[in-house]
Amino acid sequence: MSTNKRLIEISGKLRVPPGSKVNLAKDFDTGFIDPSVARKDSDELLRESVAQLAEYQARLAAQETYGVLLVLQAIDAGGKDGTIRHVMSGVNPQGVVVHSFKVPSSEELAHDYLWRYAQRLPARGQIGIFNRSHYEEVLVVRVHRELLERQKLPPKTHGANVWKRRYTEINNWERYLVDNGIRVVKVLLNLSREQQRTRFLARIDDPEKNWKFSPSDIAERAYWDDYQRAFSEMLSNTSTKWAPWHVIGADHKWFARIAVSAALVQALAEIDPQYPEVDPDVRNGLQDAKSLLESEAPKGARPDPVK
Ligand code: AMP
Ligand code: MG
């Protein structure tokens, strides 16, 4: 089977069927490895996958009709940064825009909640990556309700039904993006509580990793069950036909990286971007330019050294 087909098959197995009710802990294994991928072949598969992404990205940029938005969500230490580094390693930096979303600024809080995400969308021809995304608006904001109170919402709009409404609003917004050529690829890196503990300890024990650790990470860890519930609700309500979620076991970083690149390859294969055809008039013009350049060959040089 071709690498392309293998990756598309892997990605298909990780997709959350639209309309299904998800219980993250019960339905998904954080240590999942697709049986078709052996550890000893995994570096090669990732390399091939990255090469395919680079080829697709070159076509996507030349065609300038579609954009791709990769939405990456995970609990702390889930591996978002390392995944971005590895998966995008072969792609032309001009064609990729990455944005990490942090606690919103006062300017951002003065706008509607999707405003800051809409400003960071990829253009046609680009691959955009949201390292955290608009989904924080139904994750961290749901787990810490006081964050919602800071959003200056009109009275009566932040009652009990606010989360259902946000799911609908987000689904509609993504529908609009997809209808207008911006393909949305959503990935949840699903980490176990034990792996998070191990990775936090690595960040404490290794001085070069200390900068990655913040005491607030421990405070957030105490909300583990609340986050798991918020993830399950998010997956149950926002995996749609036009923008389905992929849940990727994150305990094995090497497999998670292959799986994320597989989800991107699958989306790009569906877009199947093509280099633009040059129309006959322009092509004739190219021949005129060629003759002129050939006539300028210095003495002793071949008229066309490329041919
Ligand atoms: P990090 O990704 O580790 O640099 O941390 C970014 C922090 O920003 C995390 O603690 C997030 O929970 C927080 N954050 C991201 N988006 C939002 C949001 N919309 N509202 C509140 N906090 C957010
Ligand atoms: Mg962090």
mmCIF file of C-alpha atoms in Angstrom, residues 82-272:
data_model
loop_
_atom_site.group_PDB
_atom_site.id
_atom_site.type_symbol
_atom_site.label_atom_id
_atom_site.label_comp_id
_atom_site.label_asym_id
_atom_site.label_seq_id
_atom_site.Cartn_x
_atom_site.Cartn_y
_atom_site.Cartn_z
ATOM 1 C CA GLY A 82 6.902 19.080 19.879
ATOM 2 C CA THR A 83 4.256 17.851 17.466
ATOM 3 C CA ILE A 84 4.236 21.158 15.586
ATOM 4 C CA ARG A 85 8.039 21.144 15.425
ATOM 5 C CA HIS A 86 8.240 17.618 14.023
ATOM 6 C CA VAL A 87 5.236 17.570 11.729
ATOM 7 C CA MET A 88 5.970 20.894 10.042
ATOM 8 C CA SER A 89 9.739 20.376 9.884
ATOM 9 C CA GLY A 90 9.885 19.846 6.115
ATOM 10 C CA VAL A 91 7.402 22.482 5.055
ATOM 11 C CA ASN A 92 8.359 25.855 3.558
ATOM 12 C CA PRO A 93 8.134 28.313 6.502
ATOM 13 C CA GLN A 94 6.549 30.907 4.177
ATOM 14 C CA GLY A 95 3.518 28.677 3.804
ATOM 15 C CA VAL A 96 2.861 28.031 7.486
ATOM 16 C CA VAL A 97 1.549 30.345 10.184
ATOM 17 C CA VAL A 98 1.478 29.169 13.792
ATOM 18 C CA HIS A 99 -0.309 31.018 16.541
ATOM 19 C CA SER A 100 -0.359 30.168 20.260
ATOM 20 C CA PHE A 101 -3.360 31.460 22.156
ATOM 21 C CA LYS A 102 -2.804 32.574 25.745
ATOM 22 C CA VAL A 103 -4.974 34.226 28.371
ATOM 23 C CA PRO A 104 -6.933 36.882 26.437
ATOM 24 C CA SER A 105 -5.802 40.515 26.636
ATOM 25 C CA SER A 106 -8.121 43.322 27.681
ATOM 26 C CA GLU A 107 -8.504 44.300 24.029
ATOM 27 C CA GLU A 108 -9.510 40.750 23.179
ATOM 28 C CA LEU A 109 -11.964 40.609 26.076
ATOM 29 C CA ALA A 110 -13.567 43.789 24.758
ATOM 30 C CA HIS A 111 -14.643 41.878 21.605
ATOM 31 C CA ASP A 112 -16.881 38.904 20.896
ATOM 32 C CA TYR A 113 -15.179 35.666 21.886
ATOM 33 C CA LEU A 114 -14.362 34.420 18.355
ATOM 34 C CA TRP A 115 -12.802 37.730 17.300
ATOM 35 C CA ARG A 116 -9.201 36.949 18.167
ATOM 36 C CA TYR A 117 -9.330 33.552 16.431
ATOM 37 C CA ALA A 118 -10.860 35.014 13.272
ATOM 38 C CA GLN A 119 -7.908 37.409 13.046
ATOM 39 C CA ARG A 120 -5.393 34.585 12.955
ATOM 40 C CA LEU A 121 -6.925 32.396 10.274
ATOM 41 C CA PRO A 122 -4.695 31.153 7.450
ATOM 42 C CA ALA A 123 -5.032 32.799 4.048
ATOM 43 C CA ARG A 124 -5.721 30.760 0.919
ATOM 44 C CA GLY A 125 -2.585 28.810 0.133
ATOM 45 C CA GLN A 126 -1.437 28.690 3.768
ATOM 46 C CA ILE A 127 -1.453 26.050 6.463
ATOM 47 C CA GLY A 128 -2.378 27.722 9.752
ATOM 48 C CA ILE A 129 -1.852 26.100 13.116
ATOM 49 C CA PHE A 130 -3.749 27.059 16.243
ATOM 50 C CA ASN A 131 -1.706 25.956 19.256
ATOM 51 C CA ARG A 132 -4.757 26.092 21.568
ATOM 52 C CA SER A 133 -7.730 27.569 19.795
ATOM 53 C CA HIS A 134 -11.322 28.798 19.954
ATOM 54 C CA TYR A 135 -12.013 25.529 21.791
ATOM 55 C CA GLU A 136 -10.454 27.035 24.929
ATOM 56 C CA GLU A 137 -13.720 28.996 25.057
ATOM 57 C CA VAL A 138 -15.539 25.754 25.967
ATOM 58 C CA LEU A 139 -12.618 24.146 27.870
ATOM 59 C CA VAL A 140 -10.628 26.356 30.248
ATOM 60 C CA VAL A 141 -13.476 28.876 30.307
ATOM 61 C CA ARG A 142 -15.934 26.106 31.179
ATOM 62 C CA VAL A 143 -13.707 24.581 33.861
ATOM 63 C CA HIS A 144 -13.058 28.018 35.405
ATOM 64 C CA ARG A 145 -16.389 29.766 35.194
ATOM 65 C CA GLU A 146 -14.957 33.007 36.575
ATOM 66 C CA LEU A 147 -13.213 33.427 33.182
ATOM 67 C CA LEU A 148 -16.634 33.621 31.553
ATOM 68 C CA GLU A 149 -17.646 36.362 33.972
ATOM 69 C CA ARG A 150 -14.625 38.399 32.775
ATOM 70 C CA GLN A 151 -15.881 38.278 29.187
ATOM 71 C CA LYS A 152 -18.287 41.201 29.720
ATOM 72 C CA LEU A 153 -21.207 39.333 28.198
ATOM 73 C CA PRO A 154 -24.667 40.888 28.263
ATOM 74 C CA PRO A 155 -26.832 39.678 31.145
ATOM 75 C CA LYS A 156 -28.929 36.588 30.385
ATOM 76 C CA THR A 157 -26.424 35.317 27.777
ATOM 77 C CA HIS A 158 -24.257 33.384 30.208
ATOM 78 C CA GLY A 159 -26.802 31.168 31.849
ATOM 79 C CA ALA A 160 -26.793 27.380 31.873
ATOM 80 C CA ASN A 161 -27.256 27.085 28.116
ATOM 81 C CA VAL A 162 -24.138 29.100 27.247
ATOM 82 C CA TRP A 163 -22.042 26.003 26.409
ATOM 83 C CA LYS A 164 -24.632 24.452 24.091
ATOM 84 C CA ARG A 165 -24.944 27.785 22.372
ATOM 85 C CA ARG A 166 -21.178 28.101 21.974
ATOM 86 C CA TYR A 167 -20.983 24.612 20.442
ATOM 87 C CA THR A 168 -23.582 25.659 17.870
ATOM 88 C CA GLU A 169 -21.835 28.964 17.204
ATOM 89 C CA ILE A 170 -18.470 27.253 16.753
ATOM 90 C CA ASN A 171 -19.979 24.590 14.452
ATOM 91 C CA ASN A 172 -21.601 27.296 12.336
ATOM 92 C CA TRP A 173 -18.399 29.336 12.198
ATOM 93 C CA GLU A 174 -16.400 26.306 11.040
ATOM 94 C CA ARG A 175 -19.109 25.501 8.491
ATOM 95 C CA TYR A 176 -18.707 29.005 7.107
ATOM 96 C CA LEU A 177 -14.909 28.597 6.918
ATOM 97 C CA VAL A 178 -15.113 25.231 5.144
ATOM 98 C CA ASP A 179 -17.735 26.539 2.694
ATOM 99 C CA ASN A 180 -15.344 29.357 1.865
ATOM 100 C CA GLY A 181 -12.307 27.197 1.222
ATOM 101 C CA ILE A 182 -10.669 27.025 4.656
ATOM 102 C CA ARG A 183 -10.493 23.358 5.594
ATOM 103 C CA VAL A 184 -10.553 22.717 9.374
ATOM 104 C CA VAL A 185 -8.565 19.773 10.799
ATOM 105 C CA LYS A 186 -9.144 19.245 14.526
ATOM 106 C CA VAL A 187 -6.892 17.188 16.767
ATOM 107 C CA LEU A 188 -7.128 16.439 20.466
ATOM 108 C CA LEU A 189 -3.895 15.000 21.868
ATOM 109 C CA ASN A 190 -5.205 12.670 24.546
ATOM 110 C CA LEU A 191 -2.716 12.267 27.405
ATOM 111 C CA SER A 192 -3.021 10.057 30.503
ATOM 112 C CA ARG A 193 -2.813 11.491 33.977
ATOM 113 C CA GLU A 194 0.229 9.302 34.692
ATOM 114 C CA GLN A 195 2.103 10.490 31.580
ATOM 115 C CA GLN A 196 1.363 14.080 32.553
ATOM 116 C CA ARG A 197 2.880 13.383 35.982
ATOM 117 C CA THR A 198 5.994 11.895 34.345
ATOM 118 C CA ARG A 199 6.390 14.795 31.901
ATOM 119 C CA PHE A 200 5.969 17.398 34.654
ATOM 120 C CA LEU A 201 8.668 15.613 36.680
ATOM 121 C CA ALA A 202 10.967 15.660 33.637
ATOM 122 C CA ARG A 203 10.414 19.415 33.391
ATOM 123 C CA ILE A 204 11.360 19.813 37.046
ATOM 124 C CA ASP A 205 14.335 17.426 37.026
ATOM 125 C CA ASP A 206 15.966 18.679 33.809
ATOM 126 C CA PRO A 207 17.228 22.276 34.209
ATOM 127 C CA GLU A 208 16.869 22.853 30.466
ATOM 128 C CA LYS A 209 13.179 22.062 30.745
ATOM 129 C CA ASN A 210 12.501 24.133 33.874
ATOM 130 C CA TRP A 211 11.239 27.069 31.804
ATOM 131 C CA LYS A 212 8.402 24.909 30.517
ATOM 132 C CA PHE A 213 7.027 24.279 33.984
ATOM 133 C CA SER A 214 4.885 26.661 35.936
ATOM 134 C CA PRO A 215 3.512 26.094 39.435
ATOM 135 C CA SER A 216 0.064 26.833 37.991
ATOM 136 C CA ASP A 217 0.411 23.566 36.012
ATOM 137 C CA ILE A 218 -0.046 21.706 39.316
ATOM 138 C CA ALA A 219 -3.091 23.804 40.142
ATOM 139 C CA GLU A 220 -4.611 22.960 36.733
ATOM 140 C CA ARG A 221 -3.842 19.270 37.184
ATOM 141 C CA ALA A 222 -6.183 19.275 40.179
ATOM 142 C CA TYR A 223 -9.012 19.946 37.690
ATOM 143 C CA TRP A 224 -8.198 16.796 35.687
ATOM 144 C CA ASP A 225 -11.696 15.287 35.886
ATOM 145 C CA ASP A 226 -13.344 18.586 34.975
ATOM 146 C CA TYR A 227 -11.151 18.836 31.877
ATOM 147 C CA GLN A 228 -11.928 15.242 30.890
ATOM 148 C CA ARG A 229 -15.639 16.036 31.130
ATOM 149 C CA ALA A 230 -15.234 19.258 29.145
ATOM 150 C CA PHE A 231 -13.274 17.362 26.454
ATOM 151 C CA SER A 232 -15.969 14.664 26.240
ATOM 152 C CA GLU A 233 -18.731 17.264 25.902
ATOM 153 C CA MET A 234 -16.747 19.178 23.289
ATOM 154 C CA LEU A 235 -16.169 16.019 21.228
ATOM 155 C CA SER A 236 -19.818 14.956 21.503
ATOM 156 C CA ASN A 237 -21.068 18.333 20.316
ATOM 157 C CA THR A 238 -18.529 19.647 17.814
ATOM 158 C CA SER A 239 -17.382 16.669 15.739
ATOM 159 C CA THR A 240 -19.229 17.539 12.543
ATOM 160 C CA LYS A 241 -19.310 16.201 9.021
ATOM 161 C CA TRP A 242 -17.516 19.303 7.770
ATOM 162 C CA ALA A 243 -14.970 19.493 10.603
ATOM 163 C CA PRO A 244 -14.631 16.220 12.531
ATOM 164 C CA TRP A 245 -12.373 15.766 15.557
ATOM 165 C CA HIS A 246 -9.477 13.329 15.645
ATOM 166 C CA VAL A 247 -8.566 11.937 19.057
ATOM 167 C CA ILE A 248 -4.926 10.914 19.122
ATOM 168 C CA GLY A 249 -3.384 8.985 21.994
ATOM 169 C CA ALA A 250 -0.503 11.179 23.204
ATOM 170 C CA ASP A 251 1.335 8.883 25.622
ATOM 171 C CA HIS A 252 3.626 7.752 22.795
ATOM 172 C CA LYS A 253 4.951 10.936 21.225
ATOM 173 C CA TRP A 254 6.297 9.110 18.174
ATOM 174 C CA PHE A 255 2.881 7.741 17.288
ATOM 175 C CA ALA A 256 1.074 11.004 18.026
ATOM 176 C CA ARG A 257 3.335 12.810 15.538
ATOM 177 C CA ILE A 258 2.615 10.321 12.781
ATOM 178 C CA ALA A 259 -1.094 10.501 13.513
ATOM 179 C CA VAL A 260 -1.221 14.313 13.387
ATOM 180 C CA SER A 261 0.626 14.381 10.081
ATOM 181 C CA ALA A 262 -1.736 11.649 8.835
ATOM 182 C CA ALA A 263 -4.755 13.839 9.622
ATOM 183 C CA LEU A 264 -3.167 16.696 7.652
ATOM 184 C CA VAL A 265 -2.241 14.451 4.731
ATOM 185 C CA GLN A 266 -5.796 13.147 4.634
ATOM 186 C CA ALA A 267 -7.261 16.660 4.473
ATOM 187 C CA LEU A 268 -4.781 17.744 1.806
ATOM 188 C CA ALA A 269 -5.400 14.609 -0.247
ATOM 189 C CA GLU A 270 -9.102 15.501 -0.281
ATOM 190 C CA ILE A 271 -8.327 19.045 -1.394
ATOM 191 C CA ASP A 272 -5.858 17.609 -3.943
#
